Amino acid sequence: MASVHESLYFNPMMTNGVVHANVFGIKDWVTPYKISVLALLYEMTTSKPIALQERRRLNKLILPLQQGPDLTLGQFLKTVGECFLHSITLALLKDMEYFFATLPTPFRAIDSEAYKTSVVGLFMRHMLLAYNKLSFSQVYKLYKALQQYYHSQFAQPGVSPVGIPGLAADNTDMDLTSTEDTMGERMEKDELDTTPLHESDLSRGPLSQKQAEYFLARQAYLLKNDENKALKPAALQDELNNMLKFNPDFAEAHYLSYLNSMRVQDIFISTHSLLHYFDRLILSGSEGKSNGDEGYGRSLRYAALNLAALHCRFGHYQQADLALQEAIRIAQESNDHVCLQHCLSWLYTLEQMKGSDSSVLTEDSVKMAAHFCLPYLASLGIQSLVQQGAVQGKTAHELMDAMKETDILHWKHSLSELIDISLAQTTSIWRMYGKSTMAQQQAQLLLNMSSLEQVNFGVHQNNTEAFAVILCHLAELHAEQGLYGAVSEILKHLKDQFPPHTQHAKLWMLCDLKIQFDRAMNDGKYHLAEPHVTAIAALNKTEGLYRKALVLKALNRTTEAYSILQRLQLYCEKTKYTEMIIRVMLATAELHWESSGFATALPLLLQALSLARQHHLQALASETILHLAFTQLMLGVPDQALGVLHEAMEPVLAHGAVMDKGRALLLAARCQVTIAGAQPDCQRHAALSLAAQTLGEAAAYFSMLDCKERLRDVHYLQARLHHTLGQTAERNKCAMLFRLLDQELPAPGAAVAMRL
């Protein structure tokens, strides 16, 4: 497409087909697109008054039109409307000369909206200056490019020339041209009429310095704050490649290419672009000129540091460690304490990713960051310490006190991004502790909080990891309460805001799969849950193994499930994943139930309860108590089981999931029925009536989740209970509901009496 490009674009920096290396040395030049913008500005200034709403719309477009890349005529007309370009009629070369000669007239008045010192006035003066510097041959090439710019839009069949009508007329050749030139021009015109052109081909010319800077700044801002409004990865890479074709030493374009490659997890191009960015930064001499000879060393050590961060992002810990050691060595030689602090931050982050204890390194990092007045790094270090403290079993008030200190630091220095991270981490901590109400409150606080960041390009910062984490928590919390309509809306927003190729898309993918898995398991549709296990394992190996064991247990493949749970427990003990250790212990205890090994399950459950209380995991502690109560019931001590159950009932009903509420009430009803069997006849009827009422409440909770397998158990027990009470109508109703569900569902994996 080189020939097409050269014929469509007038490029004053191109000589004999060779582009000069300093293509961005000229800040602006005249192109057919910019002549169209000048025509629009001329029309807005000289024509009859425009409606206020229309003028406001055009005023908002002026700056992007001036600073953005060149548009095709079709794109330009679609943006501004065709009614504003009737004033320019360039049938002859002298018409273009006349247009530029008369252009300054409306801009000279002091009361004009486009006075010479305004943004519009400066743009017009730059264009006039660039036009006046053109040689005669360059002016003629510009004229021919303008004709082709017009014909590419209106020479197509069925398209009426309404934008620049004079250009549709036959061209009158200049007197200075020879016969050969005339024949060549006619050949070019014939080729132009028969060659199909695409809009993408018309926008492949070089950008001026201002256009390039505006394009890069806009795309980088959108990638950081709202990736959906940025160009698609492939389209953006094409634009950057085109930009680098004209100026391979444009360092900022290489850096944006690095950011764009990170969107699609392309390790090769991202590494290549990052290295080229620092190479060009050093070659340009900008660092050396601003910082002396030290500037070159600064680029080298930050290049190594960024390379370490890149490898850490992709899980290449050995390469990241080598690059980090290199950055530390260069920073120590240069006595750069700020770079050393960044290196220390990445060092403890790398140790955490490896699964090692990095609390000592983190504490040192916080102290040194505070000493060198680096609040951002100090806050990140405290956040990391809070996260480690939560895993190690610190109490809530200790963690919240530390979070309060960081929040004061954030608001003092207006660190908006860290405020978001702090709220997301607080939400996660409350969720881990089993306080769903507090977690929802913190999540809503973040979603409804006005950002302190400056709003550019009309975009708010809402595509960070903190927002993704918060929305995933909300989706899971709503799913726990059976509000699947709200869950669908939240996940839809997540999919729109974080497309699959983005960095944080894995968060909502895993969240969505876990919710679907839980729904299938609750419905007793294990064949639907099995495919989700593979997908979950691809995103999180630990979660995948755990859920595979749950499916195998439900399918009565006890030996395989037990083997997986044992391997998983050893791995989690090695990585100190306490929450998963407790879940594995509970699942193992359920396997013992199926073989009537209730006495064997008891020590395991007591160990799980001790771990949960030690780490203040209230939700898991409550679930463990439910398992203990059920075990005691099966061991023949219903009084003790009911007493233990009452300890967990309040937190379960206050903060628990709907499934846990239903299970707790179902277990309470079983205990009440068992205890009533040993009571006198005068008290038995009241106790059984209370149990029937409790079963009704449990059925209401299971109905919210459409948990048919649990409803089948409830209706079975209700039918037997009403039969004992002599309530025939209620018994028949419950028996009918049980029969319908029993016909719909497969045979139960475990007897009703052996399942919590």
Short mmCIF file of C-alpha atoms in Angstrom, two decimals, residues 59 153 222 331 453 491 638 654 670 750:
data_model
loop_
_atom_site.label_atom_id
_atom_site.label_comp_id
_atom_site.label_asym_id
_atom_site.label_seq_id
_atom_site.Cartn_x
_atom_site.Cartn_y
_atom_site.Cartn_z
CA ASN A 59 -17.60 23.78 19.93
CA GLN A 153 -15.80 9.80 -0.83
CA LEU A 222 -8.33 5.37 28.24
CA ALA A 331 20.47 1.77 41.87
CA GLU A 453 -8.83 11.82 39.93
CA LEU A 491 -21.99 -10.02 35.65
CA PRO A 638 -29.72 -34.51 70.22
CA ALA A 654 -27.67 -12.56 60.37
CA ARG A 670 -34.50 -32.80 63.15
CA ALA A 750 -26.95 -40.15 50.32
#
